[in-house]
Every structure is written in C-alpha cells, then in structure tokens.
C-alpha positions as YAML, in Angstrom:
chain: A
units: angstrom
residues:
- id: 1
  name: MET
  ca: [-59.71, -22.57, 94.68]
- id: 2
  name: THR
  ca: [-59.11, -19.36, 97.29]
- id: 3
  name: ILE
  ca: [-55.99, -17.27, 96.26]
- id: 4
  name: ASP
  ca: [-53.82, -16.21, 98.95]
- id: 5
  name: PRO
  ca: [-53.35, -12.31, 98.82]
- id: 6
  name: ALA
  ca: [-49.98, -11.89, 100.33]
- id: 7
  name: ALA
  ca: [-48.76, -15.30, 98.07]
- id: 8
  name: GLU
  ca: [-50.07, -13.65, 94.95]
- id: 9
  name: SER
  ca: [-48.36, -10.51, 95.94]
- id: 10
  name: ALA
  ca: [-45.33, -12.50, 96.49]
- id: 11
  name: ALA
  ca: [-45.64, -13.94, 93.38]
- id: 12
  name: LEU
  ca: [-46.04, -10.40, 91.20]
- id: 13
  name: ASP
  ca: [-43.12, -8.73, 93.09]
- id: 14
  name: ALA
  ca: [-41.03, -12.19, 92.74]
- id: 15
  name: TYR
  ca: [-42.25, -11.05, 88.24]
- id: 16
  name: SER
  ca: [-41.26, -7.99, 88.86]
- id: 17
  name: ALA
  ca: [-38.31, -8.55, 90.53]
- id: 18
  name: VAL
  ca: [-37.05, -10.60, 87.70]
- id: 19
  name: VAL
  ca: [-38.10, -7.79, 84.55]
- id: 20
  name: THR
  ca: [-36.88, -5.01, 86.11]
- id: 21
  name: SER
  ca: [-33.43, -7.33, 86.99]
- id: 22
  name: VAL
  ca: [-33.14, -8.49, 83.36]
- id: 23
  name: ALA
  ca: [-34.09, -4.68, 81.97]
- id: 24
  name: ALA
  ca: [-30.73, -3.00, 83.99]
- id: 25
  name: GLN
  ca: [-28.85, -5.76, 82.60]
- id: 26
  name: LEU
  ca: [-29.62, -5.36, 78.72]
- id: 27
  name: THR
  ca: [-31.00, -2.34, 78.07]
- id: 28
  name: PRO
  ca: [-27.88, -0.86, 77.32]
- id: 29
  name: LYS
  ca: [-26.85, -3.33, 75.65]
- id: 30
  name: VAL
  ca: [-29.23, -2.92, 72.89]
- id: 31
  name: ALA
  ca: [-28.75, -0.43, 70.55]
- id: 32
  name: ALA
  ca: [-31.50, 1.53, 67.95]
- id: 33
  name: LEU
  ca: [-30.11, 1.20, 64.15]
- id: 34
  name: ARG
  ca: [-30.80, 3.86, 61.83]
- id: 35
  name: ILE
  ca: [-30.41, 2.29, 58.21]
- id: 36
  name: LEU
  ca: [-30.38, 4.82, 54.84]
- id: 37
  name: SER
  ca: [-29.86, 2.34, 51.51]
- id: 38
  name: ARG
  ca: [-32.13, 2.49, 48.05]
- id: 39
  name: ARG
  ca: [-35.07, 1.30, 49.32]
- id: 40
  name: GLY
  ca: [-35.21, 4.78, 51.75]
- id: 41
  name: GLU
  ca: [-34.61, 4.68, 56.00]
- id: 42
  name: SER
  ca: [-35.64, 2.40, 58.45]
- id: 43
  name: ALA
  ca: [-35.08, 1.05, 61.78]
- id: 44
  name: GLY
  ca: [-34.34, -1.30, 63.97]
- id: 45
  name: SER
  ca: [-32.35, -2.75, 66.96]
- id: 46
  name: ALA
  ca: [-29.06, -4.96, 67.34]
- id: 47
  name: VAL
  ca: [-27.33, -6.30, 70.25]
- id: 48
  name: VAL
  ca: [-23.91, -6.08, 71.38]
- id: 49
  name: LEU
  ca: [-21.43, -9.01, 70.49]
- id: 50
  name: THR
  ca: [-18.80, -8.85, 71.38]
- id: 51
  name: GLY
  ca: [-15.62, -6.50, 73.22]
- id: 52
  name: GLU
  ca: [-14.65, -5.41, 70.08]
- id: 53
  name: SER
  ca: [-17.88, -3.23, 68.95]
- id: 54
  name: HIS
  ca: [-19.70, -5.97, 66.79]
- id: 55
  name: LEU
  ca: [-23.52, -6.25, 67.37]
- id: 56
  name: ILE
  ca: [-26.19, -8.76, 66.18]
- id: 57
  name: THR
  ca: [-28.93, -8.22, 64.38]
- id: 58
  name: ASN
  ca: [-31.34, -9.32, 61.79]
- id: 59
  name: ALA
  ca: [-30.17, -9.31, 57.88]
- id: 60
  name: HIS
  ca: [-33.49, -7.82, 56.92]
- id: 61
  name: VAL
  ca: [-32.89, -5.00, 59.12]
- id: 62
  name: VAL
  ca: [-29.69, -3.73, 56.89]
- id: 63
  name: GLY
  ca: [-31.17, -5.03, 54.25]
- id: 64
  name: ASP
  ca: [-29.01, -4.00, 51.12]
- id: 65
  name: ALA
  ca: [-27.01, -1.30, 53.48]
- id: 66
  name: GLY
  ca: [-23.55, -0.93, 53.98]
- id: 67
  name: GLU
  ca: [-23.69, 1.74, 56.59]
- id: 68
  name: GLY
  ca: [-25.88, 2.86, 59.26]
- id: 69
  name: THR
  ca: [-26.24, 4.58, 62.63]
- id: 70
  name: ALA
  ca: [-26.41, 2.71, 66.35]
- id: 71
  name: GLU
  ca: [-27.36, 4.88, 69.48]
- id: 72
  name: PHE
  ca: [-27.47, 3.57, 72.67]
- id: 73
  name: ALA
  ca: [-29.16, 4.53, 75.74]
- id: 74
  name: ASP
  ca: [-26.46, 6.39, 77.06]
- id: 75
  name: GLY
  ca: [-27.22, 8.20, 74.54]
- id: 76
  name: THR
  ca: [-23.02, 6.99, 72.42]
- id: 77
  name: ILE
  ca: [-23.98, 7.34, 68.88]
- id: 78
  name: ALA
  ca: [-21.86, 4.81, 66.54]
- id: 79
  name: ARG
  ca: [-21.32, 5.59, 63.09]
- id: 80
  name: PHE
  ca: [-21.50, 1.24, 61.91]
- id: 81
  name: GLU
  ca: [-20.37, -1.16, 59.01]
- id: 82
  name: VAL
  ca: [-22.06, -3.87, 57.51]
- id: 83
  name: VAL
  ca: [-19.34, -6.88, 58.17]
- id: 84
  name: GLY
  ca: [-22.20, -10.26, 56.35]
- id: 85
  name: ARG
  ca: [-25.58, -10.48, 56.60]
- id: 86
  name: ASP
  ca: [-27.22, -13.51, 56.16]
- id: 87
  name: PRO
  ca: [-30.87, -13.63, 54.91]
- id: 88
  name: LEU
  ca: [-31.15, -17.77, 54.96]
- id: 89
  name: SER
  ca: [-31.15, -16.97, 59.19]
- id: 90
  name: ASP
  ca: [-32.56, -13.75, 59.18]
- id: 91
  name: LEU
  ca: [-29.22, -12.82, 60.96]
- id: 92
  name: ALA
  ca: [-26.39, -9.95, 59.96]
- id: 93
  name: ILE
  ca: [-23.27, -8.45, 62.20]
- id: 94
  name: VAL
  ca: [-22.43, -5.13, 62.04]
- id: 95
  name: ARG
  ca: [-19.27, -3.27, 63.96]
- id: 96
  name: ALA
  ca: [-19.65, 0.41, 65.49]
- id: 97
  name: ASP
  ca: [-16.97, 2.77, 64.95]
- id: 98
  name: ARG
  ca: [-16.48, 3.80, 68.40]
- id: 99
  name: ALA
  ca: [-16.37, 1.76, 71.65]
- id: 100
  name: VAL
  ca: [-19.50, 0.54, 72.25]
- id: 101
  name: PRO
  ca: [-21.38, -0.98, 75.74]
- id: 102
  name: PRO
  ca: [-19.67, -4.84, 76.93]
- id: 103
  name: PRO
  ca: [-21.74, -7.50, 75.35]
- id: 104
  name: PRO
  ca: [-24.25, -9.65, 77.87]
- id: 105
  name: GLU
  ca: [-23.88, -13.05, 77.97]
- id: 106
  name: TYR
  ca: [-24.91, -14.98, 75.57]
- id: 107
  name: GLY
  ca: [-27.50, -18.80, 76.39]
- id: 108
  name: ASP
  ca: [-28.83, -21.25, 74.49]
- id: 109
  name: ALA
  ca: [-32.32, -21.29, 73.39]
- id: 110
  name: SER
  ca: [-32.21, -25.32, 73.81]
- id: 111
  name: SER
  ca: [-32.32, -24.21, 77.43]
- id: 112
  name: LEU
  ca: [-35.75, -23.05, 77.43]
- id: 113
  name: LEU
  ca: [-39.52, -24.60, 78.07]
- id: 114
  name: VAL
  ca: [-43.12, -23.55, 77.04]
- id: 115
  name: GLY
  ca: [-43.69, -21.58, 79.62]
- id: 116
  name: SER
  ca: [-40.36, -19.93, 80.45]
- id: 117
  name: LEU
  ca: [-39.82, -16.70, 81.04]
- id: 118
  name: VAL
  ca: [-38.50, -14.40, 78.15]
- id: 119
  name: VAL
  ca: [-37.71, -10.41, 78.46]
- id: 120
  name: ALA
  ca: [-37.43, -8.55, 74.87]
- id: 121
  name: VAL
  ca: [-35.64, -5.20, 74.46]
- id: 122
  name: GLY
  ca: [-35.66, -3.14, 71.74]
- id: 123
  name: ASN
  ca: [-36.98, -0.02, 70.43]
- id: 124
  name: PRO
  ca: [-40.68, -0.64, 68.72]
- id: 125
  name: LEU
  ca: [-41.91, 2.11, 66.93]
- id: 126
  name: GLY
  ca: [-39.24, 4.34, 67.38]
- id: 127
  name: LEU
  ca: [-39.61, 4.24, 70.92]
- id: 128
  name: SER
  ca: [-36.09, 3.28, 71.76]
- id: 129
  name: GLY
  ca: [-34.88, 1.26, 75.32]
- id: 130
  name: THR
  ca: [-38.43, -0.42, 75.50]
- id: 131
  name: VAL
  ca: [-38.69, -4.29, 77.72]
- id: 132
  name: THR
  ca: [-41.72, -6.30, 77.33]
- id: 133
  name: ALA
  ca: [-42.31, -9.41, 79.04]
- id: 134
  name: GLY
  ca: [-44.42, -12.83, 78.55]
- id: 135
  name: VAL
  ca: [-44.00, -16.82, 78.24]
- id: 136
  name: VAL
  ca: [-42.39, -18.09, 75.45]
- id: 137
  name: SER
  ca: [-45.78, -19.72, 74.05]
- id: 138
  name: ALA
  ca: [-43.90, -22.44, 71.56]
- id: 139
  name: LEU
  ca: [-40.79, -24.01, 70.50]
- id: 140
  name: GLY
  ca: [-39.50, -26.02, 66.94]
- id: 141
  name: ARG
  ca: [-41.65, -23.42, 65.34]
- id: 142
  name: SER
  ca: [-40.46, -23.04, 62.38]
- id: 143
  name: MET
  ca: [-40.52, -19.65, 59.91]
- id: 144
  name: PRO
  ca: [-39.67, -19.50, 56.08]
- id: 145
  name: VAL
  ca: [-37.27, -16.86, 54.73]
- id: 146
  name: ARG
  ca: [-36.67, -16.57, 50.91]
- id: 147
  name: THR
  ca: [-34.09, -15.14, 49.16]
- id: 148
  name: ARG
  ca: [-33.62, -13.88, 45.28]
- id: 149
  name: THR
  ca: [-31.94, -17.61, 44.61]
- id: 150
  name: ALA
  ca: [-32.86, -20.01, 47.41]
- id: 151
  name: ALA
  ca: [-35.68, -20.72, 49.97]
- id: 152
  name: ARG
  ca: [-35.46, -22.04, 53.71]
- id: 153
  name: LEU
  ca: [-36.48, -22.18, 56.75]
- id: 154
  name: ILE
  ca: [-35.51, -21.72, 60.34]
- id: 155
  name: GLU
  ca: [-35.85, -23.88, 62.41]
- id: 156
  name: ASP
  ca: [-36.15, -23.83, 66.24]
- id: 157
  name: VAL
  ca: [-37.74, -20.57, 66.31]
- id: 158
  name: ILE
  ca: [-38.96, -19.62, 69.84]
- id: 159
  name: GLN
  ca: [-42.34, -18.19, 69.57]
- id: 160
  name: THR
  ca: [-43.21, -15.84, 72.13]
- id: 161
  name: ASP
  ca: [-46.94, -13.70, 73.03]
- id: 162
  name: ALA
  ca: [-43.81, -10.59, 74.80]
- id: 163
  name: ALA
  ca: [-45.33, -7.60, 72.77]
- id: 164
  name: LEU
  ca: [-43.19, -7.09, 69.32]
- id: 165
  name: ASN
  ca: [-43.89, -4.28, 67.17]
- id: 166
  name: PRO
  ca: [-41.87, -3.05, 64.12]
- id: 167
  name: GLY
  ca: [-38.66, -2.45, 65.39]
- id: 168
  name: ASN
  ca: [-38.04, -4.46, 67.40]
- id: 169
  name: SER
  ca: [-36.93, -6.76, 64.44]
- id: 170
  name: GLY
  ca: [-33.32, -7.01, 65.58]
- id: 171
  name: GLY
  ca: [-33.57, -6.75, 69.89]
- id: 172
  name: ALA
  ca: [-32.71, -9.23, 72.05]
- id: 173
  name: LEU
  ca: [-34.62, -12.00, 73.82]
- id: 174
  name: ALA
  ca: [-33.80, -13.10, 77.26]
- id: 175
  name: ASP
  ca: [-34.40, -15.35, 79.62]
- id: 176
  name: SER
  ca: [-34.87, -14.96, 83.33]
- id: 177
  name: ARG
  ca: [-31.52, -14.92, 83.92]
- id: 178
  name: GLY
  ca: [-30.71, -11.40, 81.46]
- id: 179
  name: ARG
  ca: [-29.12, -13.70, 78.47]
- id: 180
  name: VAL
  ca: [-29.88, -13.75, 75.33]
- id: 181
  name: VAL
  ca: [-31.33, -16.95, 73.70]
- id: 182
  name: GLY
  ca: [-32.57, -15.04, 70.67]
- id: 183
  name: ILE
  ca: [-33.48, -12.38, 68.35]
- id: 184
  name: ASN
  ca: [-36.21, -10.58, 67.91]
- id: 185
  name: THR
  ca: [-37.50, -10.96, 64.63]
- id: 186
  name: ALA
  ca: [-41.02, -10.80, 63.52]
- id: 187
  name: VAL
  ca: [-44.47, -10.61, 64.20]
- id: 188
  name: ALA
  ca: [-46.26, -13.49, 63.13]
- id: 189
  name: GLY
  ca: [-49.69, -11.94, 65.02]
- id: 190
  name: VAL
  ca: [-51.59, -10.31, 67.02]
- id: 191
  name: GLY
  ca: [-49.90, -11.07, 70.44]
- id: 192
  name: LEU
  ca: [-47.64, -13.25, 69.06]
- id: 193
  name: GLY
  ca: [-44.39, -12.61, 68.44]
- id: 194
  name: MET
  ca: [-40.58, -14.85, 67.05]
- id: 195
  name: ALA
  ca: [-36.95, -14.61, 67.49]
- id: 196
  name: VAL
  ca: [-34.00, -16.55, 65.89]
- id: 197
  name: PRO
  ca: [-32.72, -19.12, 68.43]
- id: 198
  name: ILE
  ca: [-29.45, -18.72, 69.33]
- id: 199
  name: ASN
  ca: [-28.12, -22.12, 69.37]
- id: 200
  name: ALA
  ca: [-24.96, -24.33, 68.20]
- id: 201
  name: THR
  ca: [-26.25, -23.97, 64.20]
- id: 202
  name: THR
  ca: [-26.12, -19.99, 64.74]
- id: 203
  name: HIS
  ca: [-22.91, -20.28, 66.85]
- id: 204
  name: ARG
  ca: [-21.32, -20.76, 63.01]
- id: 205
  name: ILE
  ca: [-23.49, -18.56, 61.63]
- id: 206
  name: ILE
  ca: [-22.58, -15.59, 63.25]
- id: 207
  name: TYR
  ca: [-19.15, -16.72, 62.85]
- id: 208
  name: ALA
  ca: [-19.01, -17.70, 59.43]
- id: 209
  name: LEU
  ca: [-20.77, -13.64, 59.22]
- id: 210
  name: MET
  ca: [-16.99, -12.28, 61.00]
- id: 211
  name: HIS
  ca: [-14.58, -13.61, 59.80]
- id: 212
  name: ASP
  ca: [-15.25, -13.99, 55.97]
- id: 213
  name: GLY
  ca: [-18.45, -11.77, 55.22]
- id: 214
  name: ARG
  ca: [-21.22, -14.58, 54.31]
- id: 215
  name: VAL
  ca: [-22.38, -17.93, 55.20]
- id: 216
  name: ARG
  ca: [-21.26, -20.92, 52.74]
- id: 217
  name: ARG
  ca: [-23.93, -23.55, 52.52]
- id: 218
  name: ALA
  ca: [-24.17, -26.70, 50.88]
- id: 219
  name: TYR
  ca: [-27.33, -27.64, 48.36]
- id: 220
  name: LEU
  ca: [-29.11, -30.72, 48.31]
- id: 221
  name: GLY
  ca: [-32.21, -30.10, 47.11]
- id: 222
  name: LEU
  ca: [-34.84, -31.12, 48.79]
- id: 223
  name: VAL
  ca: [-38.12, -29.72, 50.72]
- id: 224
  name: SER
  ca: [-38.74, -31.58, 54.09]
- id: 225
  name: THR
  ca: [-40.90, -31.71, 56.88]
- id: 226
  name: PRO
  ca: [-40.00, -33.52, 60.28]
- id: 227
  name: ALA
  ca: [-42.10, -36.95, 60.96]
- id: 228
  name: ARG
  ca: [-42.72, -39.33, 63.36]
- id: 229
  name: LEU
  ca: [-41.94, -42.95, 63.07]
- id: 230
  name: THR
  ca: [-45.13, -45.46, 63.70]
- id: 231
  name: PRO
  ca: [-44.10, -48.02, 66.79]
- id: 232
  name: ALA
  ca: [-42.94, -50.21, 64.42]
- id: 233
  name: GLN
  ca: [-40.12, -48.16, 63.29]
- id: 234
  name: ALA
  ca: [-38.83, -46.27, 66.34]
- id: 235
  name: ASP
  ca: [-38.31, -50.26, 67.86]
- id: 236
  name: ARG
  ca: [-37.37, -51.57, 64.75]
- id: 237
  name: TYR
  ca: [-34.67, -48.24, 63.85]
- id: 238
  name: GLY
  ca: [-33.84, -47.08, 66.97]
- id: 239
  name: GLN
  ca: [-35.50, -43.35, 67.13]
- id: 240
  name: ARG
  ca: [-38.54, -41.86, 66.85]
- id: 241
  name: GLY
  ca: [-38.59, -39.21, 64.04]
- id: 242
  name: GLY
  ca: [-37.20, -38.53, 61.28]
- id: 243
  name: LEU
  ca: [-37.42, -35.64, 57.84]
- id: 244
  name: ARG
  ca: [-40.41, -36.60, 55.50]
- id: 245
  name: VAL
  ca: [-39.61, -35.42, 51.58]
- id: 246
  name: VAL
  ca: [-42.01, -33.09, 50.73]
- id: 247
  name: GLU
  ca: [-40.40, -32.08, 47.65]
- id: 248
  name: VAL
  ca: [-36.90, -32.64, 45.38]
- id: 249
  name: VAL
  ca: [-36.14, -30.27, 43.62]
- id: 250
  name: GLU
  ca: [-35.44, -30.81, 39.35]
- id: 251
  name: ASP
  ca: [-31.85, -31.25, 38.91]
- id: 252
  name: SER
  ca: [-30.31, -31.14, 41.99]
- id: 253
  name: PRO
  ca: [-28.44, -33.71, 43.81]
- id: 254
  name: ALA
  ca: [-31.16, -34.85, 45.63]
- id: 255
  name: ALA
  ca: [-32.63, -35.65, 42.30]
- id: 256
  name: THR
  ca: [-29.78, -37.72, 41.12]
- id: 257
  name: SER
  ca: [-29.14, -39.81, 43.61]
- id: 258
  name: GLY
  ca: [-32.76, -41.01, 43.65]
- id: 259
  name: LEU
  ca: [-33.71, -39.20, 46.14]
- id: 260
  name: ARG
  ca: [-37.94, -38.99, 46.07]
- id: 261
  name: ALA
  ca: [-40.67, -37.21, 47.67]
- id: 262
  name: GLY
  ca: [-42.80, -39.55, 49.95]
- id: 263
  name: ASP
  ca: [-38.71, -40.59, 51.49]
- id: 264
  name: LEU
  ca: [-38.34, -40.98, 55.18]
- id: 265
  name: VAL
  ca: [-34.83, -39.79, 55.69]
- id: 266
  name: LEU
  ca: [-33.11, -41.73, 58.86]
- id: 267
  name: ALA
  ca: [-29.64, -40.14, 59.00]
- id: 268
  name: ILE
  ca: [-27.10, -38.45, 57.13]
- id: 269
  name: ASP
  ca: [-23.31, -40.52, 57.07]
- id: 270
  name: GLY
  ca: [-25.24, -42.98, 59.90]
- id: 271
  name: ALA
  ca: [-26.23, -40.64, 62.07]
- id: 272
  name: PRO
  ca: [-30.07, -39.95, 63.06]
- id: 273
  name: LEU
  ca: [-31.92, -37.02, 61.90]
- id: 274
  name: GLY
  ca: [-34.47, -35.86, 63.94]
- id: 275
  name: ASP
  ca: [-35.90, -32.34, 63.10]
- id: 276
  name: ALA
  ca: [-34.79, -30.36, 59.67]
- id: 277
  name: GLN
  ca: [-31.84, -27.99, 61.94]
- id: 278
  name: SER
  ca: [-29.69, -31.10, 62.34]
- id: 279
  name: LEU
  ca: [-30.28, -31.92, 58.63]
- id: 280
  name: GLN
  ca: [-28.82, -27.79, 57.98]
- id: 281
  name: LYS
  ca: [-26.19, -28.67, 60.72]
- id: 282
  name: ARG
  ca: [-24.88, -30.76, 58.13]
- id: 283
  name: LEU
  ca: [-25.18, -28.77, 55.23]
- id: 284
  name: PHE
  ca: [-21.89, -25.85, 55.53]
- id: 285
  name: ALA
  ca: [-18.95, -24.95, 53.71]
- id: 286
  name: GLU
  ca: [-16.97, -28.47, 54.34]
- id: 287
  name: ALA
  ca: [-19.98, -30.26, 53.26]
- id: 288
  name: ILE
  ca: [-19.91, -29.12, 50.02]
- id: 289
  name: GLY
  ca: [-18.38, -31.26, 46.73]
- id: 290
  name: GLN
  ca: [-18.45, -33.91, 49.77]
- id: 291
  name: ARG
  ca: [-20.00, -37.21, 49.28]
- id: 292
  name: MET
  ca: [-23.04, -37.85, 51.71]
- id: 293
  name: GLU
  ca: [-24.95, -41.47, 52.49]
- id: 294
  name: VAL
  ca: [-28.92, -40.57, 53.61]
- id: 295
  name: THR
  ca: [-30.46, -43.04, 54.74]
- id: 296
  name: VAL
  ca: [-33.93, -44.21, 53.92]
- id: 297
  name: ILE
  ca: [-37.54, -45.64, 54.06]
- id: 298
  name: ARG
  ca: [-39.24, -46.37, 51.50]
- id: 299
  name: ASN
  ca: [-42.34, -48.83, 50.83]
- id: 300
  name: GLY
  ca: [-41.68, -50.37, 54.18]
- id: 301
  name: ALA
  ca: [-37.70, -50.92, 53.10]
- id: 302
  name: LEU
  ca: [-34.02, -49.15, 54.16]
- id: 303
  name: VAL
  ca: [-32.75, -47.57, 50.99]
- id: 304
  name: ASP
  ca: [-29.30, -45.81, 50.54]
- id: 305
  name: ALA
  ca: [-28.65, -43.07, 48.21]
- id: 306
  name: VAL
  ca: [-25.26, -41.11, 48.06]
- id: 307
  name: VAL
  ca: [-25.21, -37.29, 47.22]
- id: 308
  name: LEU
  ca: [-22.83, -35.36, 46.36]
- id: 309
  name: PRO
  ca: [-23.87, -31.63, 47.84]
- id: 310
  name: THR
  ca: [-23.52, -28.47, 45.82]
- id: 311
  name: GLU
  ca: [-23.11, -24.75, 46.60]
- id: 312
  name: LEU
  ca: [-25.80, -22.82, 47.64]
- id: 313
  name: PRO
  ca: [-25.79, -19.69, 45.16]
- id: 314
  name: ASP
  ca: [-25.71, -16.55, 47.00]
...
C-alpha cells in the first residue's frame, strides 16, 4: 500500500491543529497543586470546575489534607480548602480563595469510542502545563479502590496511551473538541493511563461533594462482575448481560436477603442491570433503608430477593 506524502502531511497537520487547539483551551484551566499533610508534601493537578473557584481533582491527591496551594499557567497562586473528598470514586473538590480562570466545557465519556483522540493536560513530575496526546485504548475498564472500611470498583474507567506520569493525577483528559471527559487518576503501566470518566454518576458525586462534603452510599454487600447471558437467556429475558455475584459479604443486607455467590443479577425493582455502573447508580443516599427487589437467575430459574440496604460507613 502506497501512502500519498501530501495526504499524510495533511493528516499530521490536522492532528497537530486539534492537539494545539485543545492545549490552548485547557492549559490555563488546569492548576498545579501543592499539598502539605501529615504524610509530607505531595503534588498533583486540578481542573477548574465552576465560576465560583471550585476545582476538581483526585481524592488521593489531597489525601487527608485540608488545604494547599494551586498555581495556574498565568502565574496566579491561590490557597485552597478541601470542600469534599470521595476515595471510592477517587474524586475531590477544592475551592480557591480568589478568582480563577473560567471552567472548561465538560463532556460525557459515554460519547468516546476506542481509538478516539484524547489530550491530557497536567503537571507531571512537577513540570506544569504539560500536554500529551494519544487515543482511547479501551473503555469500560474497572479500577479497584479501597478505604479502611470498604472496597469498590470505579467503573467505566477510560484507558489511554496518552503519556501520564506522577503529578498528572487530577488533571484533565479531553476529547478532540476540548471537552473534559475524564480526570486522570493513575498510571497503569508503561504506555497505559487511566482516567475517571465524566458521566451521569460522576455528576451525582460532584453534586454531593459540593453540597455535603461527602458521598453517602447504600450498601448491599455484593461483589459482582459483568456477565453475558446465554443466547437462550437473552431471548427469554430481553437483555444481553447482567451481574454475576462473586461474593456475598457475611451478615450484609445481601446475605440476609438470601442472595448467593453464583447468582446472576438481572434487575433491581424491575430495571435491568447491564453493568456494575447501572447498579452503583442506584446505591446513593436515597436508597438507604429502602426496600429493593432484586431479580436473579439461580440454577436456571428466576428468583426474587428483597434487600434493605444500609449506609456504607466512611
């Protein structure tokens, strides 16, 4: 196959134009954070979130600290206070003590496709305003997080080959139009980076952090993994996937209800579950103490269990 040099040059020019445009939009809106806590000094990145000087970053960036400093590309240095943090989504909200650049446009990670161009902006290794570009390597990844009292999977994590290094955490992952679609959170290995997606669940978490300083969640005591139904089951029940119960925590609401490891969860209160996010979206504060009817396939038969979620401790 012969590649036309002119076409190749035009493609590269178009790629460069996209990356430089996104960089110009986002670099002023991503701050370098400096945090001093009981564990010592740490650094990371944050993205302007609101016109009221809120910024979004990772929970692991701020750790247990209550304040720090944010420096912007124009030289502005602001002190910030931590408004709220949620280790189980690895997100945190901070608020600067002065005016900051206006927020960027936020998009929806569900619009991404494998192969989509993405641009990461952050402060890796203390080098502020660094821009890297790549593609979405995979979608729908899960990333485990753990606190002293709970463990959870962050669902629909974006995997990218855009170069990420320590200090990128909390920075922006943007699509080709400059819309922030993820918050960079982890380096998974050589050439692999992860970002928490901006989606409907994230927006609920952000709202709770800004208004309550924490995220209250309902607790079932299930460890599950996405599973495909057989063709016969898919035809019979009208859905292609569910959640396979891997473990039921002893003395949990799920255990009390009679749910078992091996059950295939199809629906809650009649609403089909296709992935772990569809379950986790139902486990916010309003579900605590509220009756849930869980429909599962067990040994080829449909079984309904009634669960009363408790509150997940911090």
